[in-house]
Amino acid sequence: MISQFFVLSQRGDNIVFRDYRGEVQKGSAEIFFRKVKFWEDGDLQEAPPVFNVDGVNYFHVKVVGLLFVATTRVNISPSFVLELLQRIARVIKDYLGILNEDSLRKNFVLVYELLDEVIDFGYVQTTSTELLKSYVFNEPLVIDAARLSPLGPSAVFAQGTKRMPGIAVTKSVIATEPGGRKREEIFVDIIEKISITFSSSGYILTSEIDGTIQMKSYLSGNPEIRLALNDDLSIGGSQGSVYGYRSSSGSGTVLLDDCNFHESVRLDSFDMDRTLSLVPPDGEFPVMNYRMTQEFRPPFRINALIEEAGRLKAEVILKVSAEFASSVTANTIKMQMPLPKCTSRVSFELEPGAVGQTTDFKEANKRLEWSLKKIVGGSEHTLRAKLTFSQESHVNITKESGPVSMTFTIPMYNASRLQVKYLQIAKKSATHEPYRWVRYVTQANSYVARL
Amino acid sequence: MAPPPPQSNRSPSPSQPSGKSEVSDLKSQLRQLAGSRAPGADDSKRDLFKKVISNMTIGIDVSSLFGEMVMCSATSDIVLKKMCYLYVGNYAKGNPDLALLTINFLQRDCKDEDPMIRGLALRSLCSLRVANLVEYLVGPLGSGLKDNNSYVRMVAVIGVLKLYHISASTCIDADFPATLKHLLLHDPDTQVVANCLSALQEIWTLESSTSEEAARERETLLSKPVVYYLLNRIKEFSEWAQCLVLELVAKYIPSDNSEIFDVMNLLEDRLQHANGAVVLATIKVFLQLTLSMADVHQQVYERIKAPLLTQVSSGSPEQSYAVLSHLHLLVMRAPYIFSADYKHFYCQYNEPSYVKKLKLEMLTAVANESNTYEIVTELCEYAANVDIPIARESIRAVGKIALQQYDVNAIVDRLLQFLEMEKDYVTSEALVLVKDLLRKYPQWSQDCIAVVGNISSKNVQEPKAKAALIWMLGEYSQDMHDAPYVLESLVENWDEEHSAEVRLHLLTAVMKCFFKRPPETQKALGAVLAAGLADFHQDVHDRALFYYRLLQYNVSVAENVVSPPKQAVSVFADTQSSEIKDRIFDEFNSLSVVYQKPSYMFTDKEHRGTFEFADELGNLSISAESGESVVPAQRVEANDKDLLLGTSEKDEGRDPGSNGSAYYAPSLNGSSAPSATSQPLADLAFPTTGISSQAPTSSLAIDDLLGLGFPDGTAATPSPPPLNLNSKAVLDPGTFQQKWRQLPISSSEEHSLSPQGIASLTTPHALVRHMRSHLIHCIASGGQSPNFKFFFFAQKAEATSIYLVECIINTSSTKSQIKIKADDQSSSQAFSTLFQSALSKFGLS
């Protein structure tokens, strides 16, 4: 069981604070924040999500820059608490539509209502958005979504975290809409995160796709949904065997290493026809998580080169080619490359006519940055940078620089070729068909090319 | 906590009050509204209440408003009511007199026709935490537990627990635990059931320290009917309650193997749950259930690999860290099972350093003949990393792999390349490693010395690295041409050397060098001894004086002392004892795994709760024989792999035939008939039983050979009627302690142990496992070589009588001291014989 739950802003203010058991001293939020802010423990410079100060265990997750924290004195399962914190954040988001510091502050009474029902005396009662509806009486004060930077893929991308909050809509599950009627709709997002490491010669050293099928339903009457995936999907092929790259043998089968499912998913016919059936609960939730190490075509190829160009000078050539269809456009691309320590000045040379590209040399950590607003499929872009060194370097400059890392978001593209073939809503008396949205998005998790 | 500084550029929001002066304003405003029935009064009240709550949130004391808040609470507006409940719950403890004011309206609300109001009121009533108000709780709680609405019952069950914490006697006197026990097995609502389980576990655990009955009750939660009842409904529970049930099941001791497989088949699909907490709780059940079946245990590792890896890569970084910590534990226990998955442990550039650190340790552990080259290549990439702590860690990892003796050849080359990288931290780490490497593989000295000789001591600053370099200069001075001169220049800079460690090494190195190349070193030796004798550091001074006198006494004796021929170090000491590692494994799926220490090291006694089993006894054993059974020194460990399996089983594990991904459970769909289930089980059970049945004969033979027969007494006396032990014996530490204090010693004997037994006793766990196969269970164990201490217990079959054993084993004298206490004195001799025969078979099977 947990003792306290609180949410802190980036500056360390309490936005919500709930003490369930009165076992942990009052100043715990301050102790926690100071510890996280000035973390020091041997070589580690970052506070781990779980730590112990004077017999009190502190758990935290970061969501949209806020710290969701739980404390306890007992030796509890860390996964349990961290999952719970993440879930509480999601439930709050379901109710507020948008989760950020502002919306939390405006709706803190509603949040207290939720917290009272989610946890009693430290024990979890329910985290079901749907069940909680009957206990929540405050109307959410929805903050103006238009004013905010959209919580779309690009916003997610900016956070630079592994997890992607829902890119579905920013609508509260309980807010009444203008016009009084709820719009019947359902969102299914296939979100994939790619990790890949290219060797200096361009070979793929490791690659993995971590995917989630995320659903957010605004359908009334809890209809059953059927979600059909690729017929040729197979699972667990590489279980236990060497992590390697089987050729996909041209058959186009999608081979997942492993996957898991949300509680509500029924797999009765999954083995037969790769169909998932479920009655989606309210709010946002992952229908299925999957992991794939099967060989796939990487969306980008990176070519990076650093060469000495005379005394105290060197040249960097960075080339990126988009290896996907021209109908698809990647956005918010950013590449970073650490440069030799003695680099003092960098001058950049973009291709003629380049639009929406920016370059920067971060003096403090000697890093080159190149951002591109968009890259159209099939195109190729090059950056040349001339480096000036402050002193002569004896060591191999290639060893001193790199690796190149890249982040991006590609909407309506997925590398695994896992597809939702159809989305069927079993509902008879609908006056009009509910809106169905199936969207794909691919992001870089760790996209690295070595020099 | 101070209020945050007011932000001028931000629009005022309800949760951002201007300061403390507001409290008195709020007070007067609340007063005005208290009796108001004017339209819109509720809305104004809501705004005021919000302000009060927001003050409370940021830590401003608004308890002075208690009276006014209560006055305003006479309302039918549920939003207002809830805010009022929240406020009252927070401050009632500090205002017990005022809290009395709230009792009235709360009690009235407990009888409201709306179940939600009833539930809310009951929850608030129980949250007041005021001891002198408990009499008002019993009535509403009693009716709450019988309410026809599940929400009210849910609240009431937790209410009972709250009452227990305010006044345990009131709770017990009202017989609420019995009511909860009834609900646990009969309530249709699973959340009510889950709450009953939480509440009863807490109450009975706390009670069991004083009441034997409570201890027994707590044990009944682990009885077959309760566990099966919960397991059969597991899918009806919420994911959080499932974790609770699974935690309970992990402690359940099945009676036979078919039961184990039934449970595992039932829970098989829980491994595919999206919630990592459910997956880990399930894994704990699997690991605990199969502890006694080595081969199935290993199949469990194979089975859980994929789900664990999926959990690591989905979810937030925090969630994946928690799972990764557990994966780390398993990899460290059974590295060879994960050696093919090494690529999963490669670091990603954007991972936090606490994740990278775990991954580096895992990469080190899984390195073997086939993957070392690739792992070391990858680690070398990290050595140039911008993240310097991780770069250092990576180099250390390369060194550790080298010390594991796979493909040393290639690694030495890499390490030597590090030395040439000209990054000071890389050079430093590499020097330390080369030193360790040479201590283990002296045969590499030629290659290493060539490179080390090129390093200028001026470029090495870190004390550890400098000390390593100096050590090598001393040790290999005959092969390093300019060693005496380098040492001499180091001695000249004695005063600038701030690290005592370096100065100590310098003293020794010059001595060693002197013995090998006396004429060239004589000058340096005089200088270093003089400098050492004048040193202000006690250790340095003493060592210099010691060397000086030693040389005065006899130079060849001095050489024997300072620079004797050395044997290569075969194994470097491990930092954590296997006892501690086993403890952590027993506490799988808890913070112990993340912190990498057992719970007693970071948790107060009263908060250890239901996780803890043998701990109290662990303390007992320490206090009873002060210090004797506890050796503080850290032990050198022969082979980590033994933690999981014995050597023979380990070899079987590498057999490609048993590499299947699923364990041999007959059917994973759970639909098969039970009779079908037990058949392949029997096959599985054979290898173990087969071995143990051979054991007596072979043990006798060996005993005869070595002249270490059984105690004469047993052979002479007519053999007593065979004693059968209960396979499902359970006893909690509290009861054990109590009985141990009460019962007289019925037998106290000393015996010799077979040499094989002594050899097998590398960890207390080995014996614990062995005795368990003889139906004798360990409740606490401790100590380190050569002294081990165990507390065992066993139960007579079809009877309640319990046998308690204290067994102290000294592995250097090969003696065991056994004290037995028994409920039933008449059968204690039979048990003593049984115990000794079980003990004598240890190490022979």
XYZ file of C-alpha atoms in Angstrom, chain A residues 184-443:
260
model
C -19.723 8.970 -31.561
C -16.147 8.236 -32.457
C -13.283 5.904 -31.852
C -9.573 6.410 -32.357
C -7.083 3.647 -32.984
C -3.462 4.701 -33.149
C -0.648 2.395 -34.140
C 2.421 3.963 -32.598
C 5.856 2.547 -33.282
C 9.187 3.516 -31.814
C 12.283 2.480 -33.700
C 15.660 1.738 -32.188
C 18.453 1.114 -34.596
C 22.241 1.235 -34.561
C 24.198 1.482 -37.807
C 27.840 0.505 -37.820
C 30.393 2.852 -39.333
C 30.071 0.994 -42.591
C 26.301 1.329 -42.669
C 25.369 -2.162 -41.525
C 22.553 -2.551 -39.080
C 24.051 -3.731 -35.794
C 20.843 -3.912 -33.805
C 17.291 -2.929 -34.495
C 14.027 -3.164 -32.682
C 10.511 -1.860 -33.067
C 8.429 -1.290 -29.961
C 4.833 -0.769 -30.909
C 1.551 -0.025 -29.245
C -1.970 -0.125 -30.575
C -3.648 2.569 -28.587
C -7.370 3.098 -28.437
C -9.575 5.895 -27.251
C -13.259 5.342 -27.478
C -16.083 7.815 -27.251
C -18.741 5.320 -28.271
C -21.916 5.162 -26.245
C -23.516 1.928 -25.157
C -20.309 -0.078 -24.903
C -20.485 -1.855 -28.257
C -18.113 -4.677 -29.037
C -15.234 -3.879 -31.345
C -13.409 -6.228 -33.637
C -9.949 -5.336 -34.731
C -8.366 -7.413 -37.493
C -4.610 -7.447 -37.908
C -2.505 -8.813 -40.779
C -3.442 -12.400 -41.637
C 0.200 -13.369 -41.910
C 1.108 -12.061 -38.493
C 3.112 -14.525 -36.469
C 4.304 -14.252 -32.919
C 7.161 -15.607 -30.888
C 9.177 -16.934 -33.795
C 12.470 -15.929 -32.334
C 11.694 -16.923 -28.802
C 14.761 -18.173 -27.095
C 16.724 -18.297 -30.287
C 19.592 -16.047 -31.140
C 18.635 -12.463 -31.553
C 19.415 -12.246 -35.194
C 18.105 -11.147 -38.462
C 16.175 -13.726 -40.277
C 15.631 -12.645 -43.784
C 12.033 -11.718 -44.226
C 12.199 -14.066 -47.212
C 10.025 -11.835 -49.331
C 6.843 -13.420 -48.112
C 5.930 -10.263 -46.276
C 5.072 -11.973 -43.032
C 5.139 -9.783 -39.989
C 6.953 -11.600 -37.235
C 6.626 -10.247 -33.725
C 8.958 -11.430 -30.984
C 6.318 -11.034 -28.338
C 3.242 -9.042 -27.478
C 0.845 -8.434 -24.639
C -2.746 -7.300 -24.403
C -5.059 -5.133 -22.409
C -7.284 -6.880 -19.899
C -10.408 -6.261 -21.979
C -9.070 -7.974 -25.090
C -10.468 -11.398 -25.933
C -8.252 -13.613 -28.004
C -10.801 -16.324 -28.823
C -10.235 -16.130 -32.545
C -6.799 -14.536 -32.527
C -4.998 -17.742 -33.369
C -7.433 -18.394 -36.225
C -7.811 -15.096 -38.009
C -5.705 -12.569 -36.077
C -8.755 -10.749 -34.792
C -8.959 -9.052 -31.435
C -12.370 -8.495 -29.951
C -13.034 -6.228 -27.061
C -15.550 -3.962 -25.419
C -13.429 -0.869 -25.082
C -13.552 0.807 -21.689
C -13.810 4.569 -21.607
C -10.703 6.611 -21.937
C -7.373 5.921 -23.466
C -5.643 2.559 -23.155
C -3.185 0.300 -24.967
C -4.965 -2.576 -26.709
C -1.728 -4.335 -27.474
C 1.997 -3.798 -27.013
C 4.421 -5.590 -29.277
C 8.115 -5.959 -29.892
C 9.820 -6.893 -33.122
C 13.452 -7.592 -33.948
C 12.740 -8.950 -37.405
C 14.673 -7.192 -40.105
C 12.866 -4.177 -41.504
C 13.635 -1.404 -43.904
C 14.843 1.576 -41.884
C 13.099 4.816 -42.867
C 16.346 6.768 -42.969
C 19.898 6.022 -43.965
C 22.549 8.194 -42.415
C 25.975 8.823 -43.871
C 28.393 10.681 -41.667
C 31.986 11.487 -42.360
C 34.621 13.536 -40.612
C 37.893 14.276 -42.338
C 40.905 16.341 -41.504
C 41.274 19.249 -43.873
C 44.637 20.690 -43.063
C 46.123 21.821 -39.808
C 43.517 22.696 -37.127
C 40.709 22.072 -39.578
C 38.291 19.324 -40.393
C 35.155 18.832 -42.437
C 31.981 17.003 -41.507
C 29.604 15.725 -44.130
C 26.259 14.532 -42.897
C 23.875 12.980 -45.373
C 20.402 11.629 -44.683
C 18.241 9.846 -47.212
C 14.559 9.053 -46.720
C 13.839 5.551 -47.885
C 10.067 5.629 -47.845
C 7.372 6.457 -50.360
C 7.131 10.008 -51.610
C 3.531 10.201 -50.442
C 4.795 10.161 -46.864
C 6.483 13.081 -45.150
C 8.509 12.930 -41.991
C 8.527 15.949 -39.730
C 10.483 17.510 -36.876
C 13.705 15.783 -37.779
C 16.715 16.526 -35.650
C 20.231 15.169 -35.837
C 22.988 15.557 -33.308
C 26.649 14.741 -33.487
C 29.290 15.186 -30.794
C 32.425 16.831 -32.228
C 36.043 16.580 -31.063
C 36.689 18.315 -27.753
C 39.044 20.876 -29.246
C 36.491 22.192 -31.756
C 36.220 25.919 -31.317
C 34.249 27.108 -34.330
C 31.922 25.563 -36.870
C 30.630 27.036 -40.088
C 27.746 25.349 -41.813
C 26.923 25.006 -45.436
C 23.409 23.861 -46.332
C 22.379 22.701 -49.770
C 21.304 25.486 -52.076
C 17.627 26.307 -51.705
C 17.220 24.516 -48.388
C 14.015 25.493 -46.601
C 13.061 24.905 -42.981
C 16.505 23.747 -41.933
C 18.466 25.115 -39.008
C 21.942 24.356 -37.778
C 23.658 25.015 -34.508
C 26.911 24.338 -32.720
C 26.454 23.832 -29.007
C 29.711 25.154 -27.637
C 29.191 23.858 -24.102
C 29.027 20.175 -24.967
C 30.679 20.436 -28.404
C 27.702 19.193 -30.301
C 26.510 19.823 -33.804
C 22.747 20.032 -34.303
C 20.825 19.965 -37.529
C 17.055 20.304 -37.615
C 14.768 19.861 -40.583
C 11.081 20.742 -40.534
C 10.206 17.998 -42.967
C 11.666 15.381 -45.236
C 9.638 14.038 -48.147
C 9.956 10.346 -48.921
C 12.661 9.504 -51.438
C 14.592 12.733 -50.939
C 18.104 13.221 -49.665
C 19.658 16.067 -47.710
C 23.251 16.951 -46.978
C 24.935 19.197 -44.485
C 28.553 20.278 -44.689
C 30.275 21.725 -41.675
C 33.767 23.153 -41.477
C 35.367 22.759 -38.068
C 38.175 24.813 -36.627
C 40.189 23.376 -33.755
C 41.695 25.403 -30.980
C 44.716 23.138 -30.681
C 46.284 20.349 -32.547
C 44.839 16.983 -31.747
C 47.043 13.930 -31.630
C 44.268 11.461 -31.545
C 42.113 10.120 -34.256
C 39.314 12.669 -34.724
C 36.888 9.968 -35.819
C 37.246 8.384 -32.387
C 36.600 11.726 -30.752
C 33.324 12.405 -32.554
C 29.988 10.788 -33.093
C 27.854 8.826 -32.933
C 25.163 10.642 -34.893
C 21.767 10.362 -33.288
C 18.500 11.231 -34.931
C 14.949 11.874 -33.850
C 11.896 12.191 -36.082
C 8.205 11.574 -36.422
C 6.640 10.028 -39.498
C 2.847 10.151 -39.578
C 0.930 7.558 -41.579
C 3.896 5.249 -41.786
C 4.901 2.182 -39.889
C 8.052 0.232 -40.251
C 6.773 -3.120 -39.009
C 3.995 -3.344 -41.622
C 1.637 -4.411 -38.872
C -1.775 -3.196 -39.942
C -5.282 -2.859 -38.695
C -7.132 -4.428 -41.632
C -10.500 -3.436 -40.369
C -12.223 -2.003 -37.344
C -15.718 -3.300 -36.874
C -18.225 -1.876 -34.448
C -20.960 -4.289 -33.540
C -23.838 -1.931 -33.089
C -27.214 -2.358 -34.688
C -29.391 0.678 -34.251
C -26.964 3.407 -35.130
C -28.653 6.264 -36.899
C -25.320 7.144 -38.363
C -22.039 5.321 -38.498
C -19.662 6.320 -35.726
C -16.477 8.011 -36.837
C -13.583 5.611 -36.975
C -10.030 6.808 -37.041
C -7.106 4.497 -37.628
C -3.810 6.324 -37.601
C -0.195 5.281 -37.857
C 2.830 7.069 -36.565
C 6.473 6.096 -36.310
C 9.045 7.764 -34.127
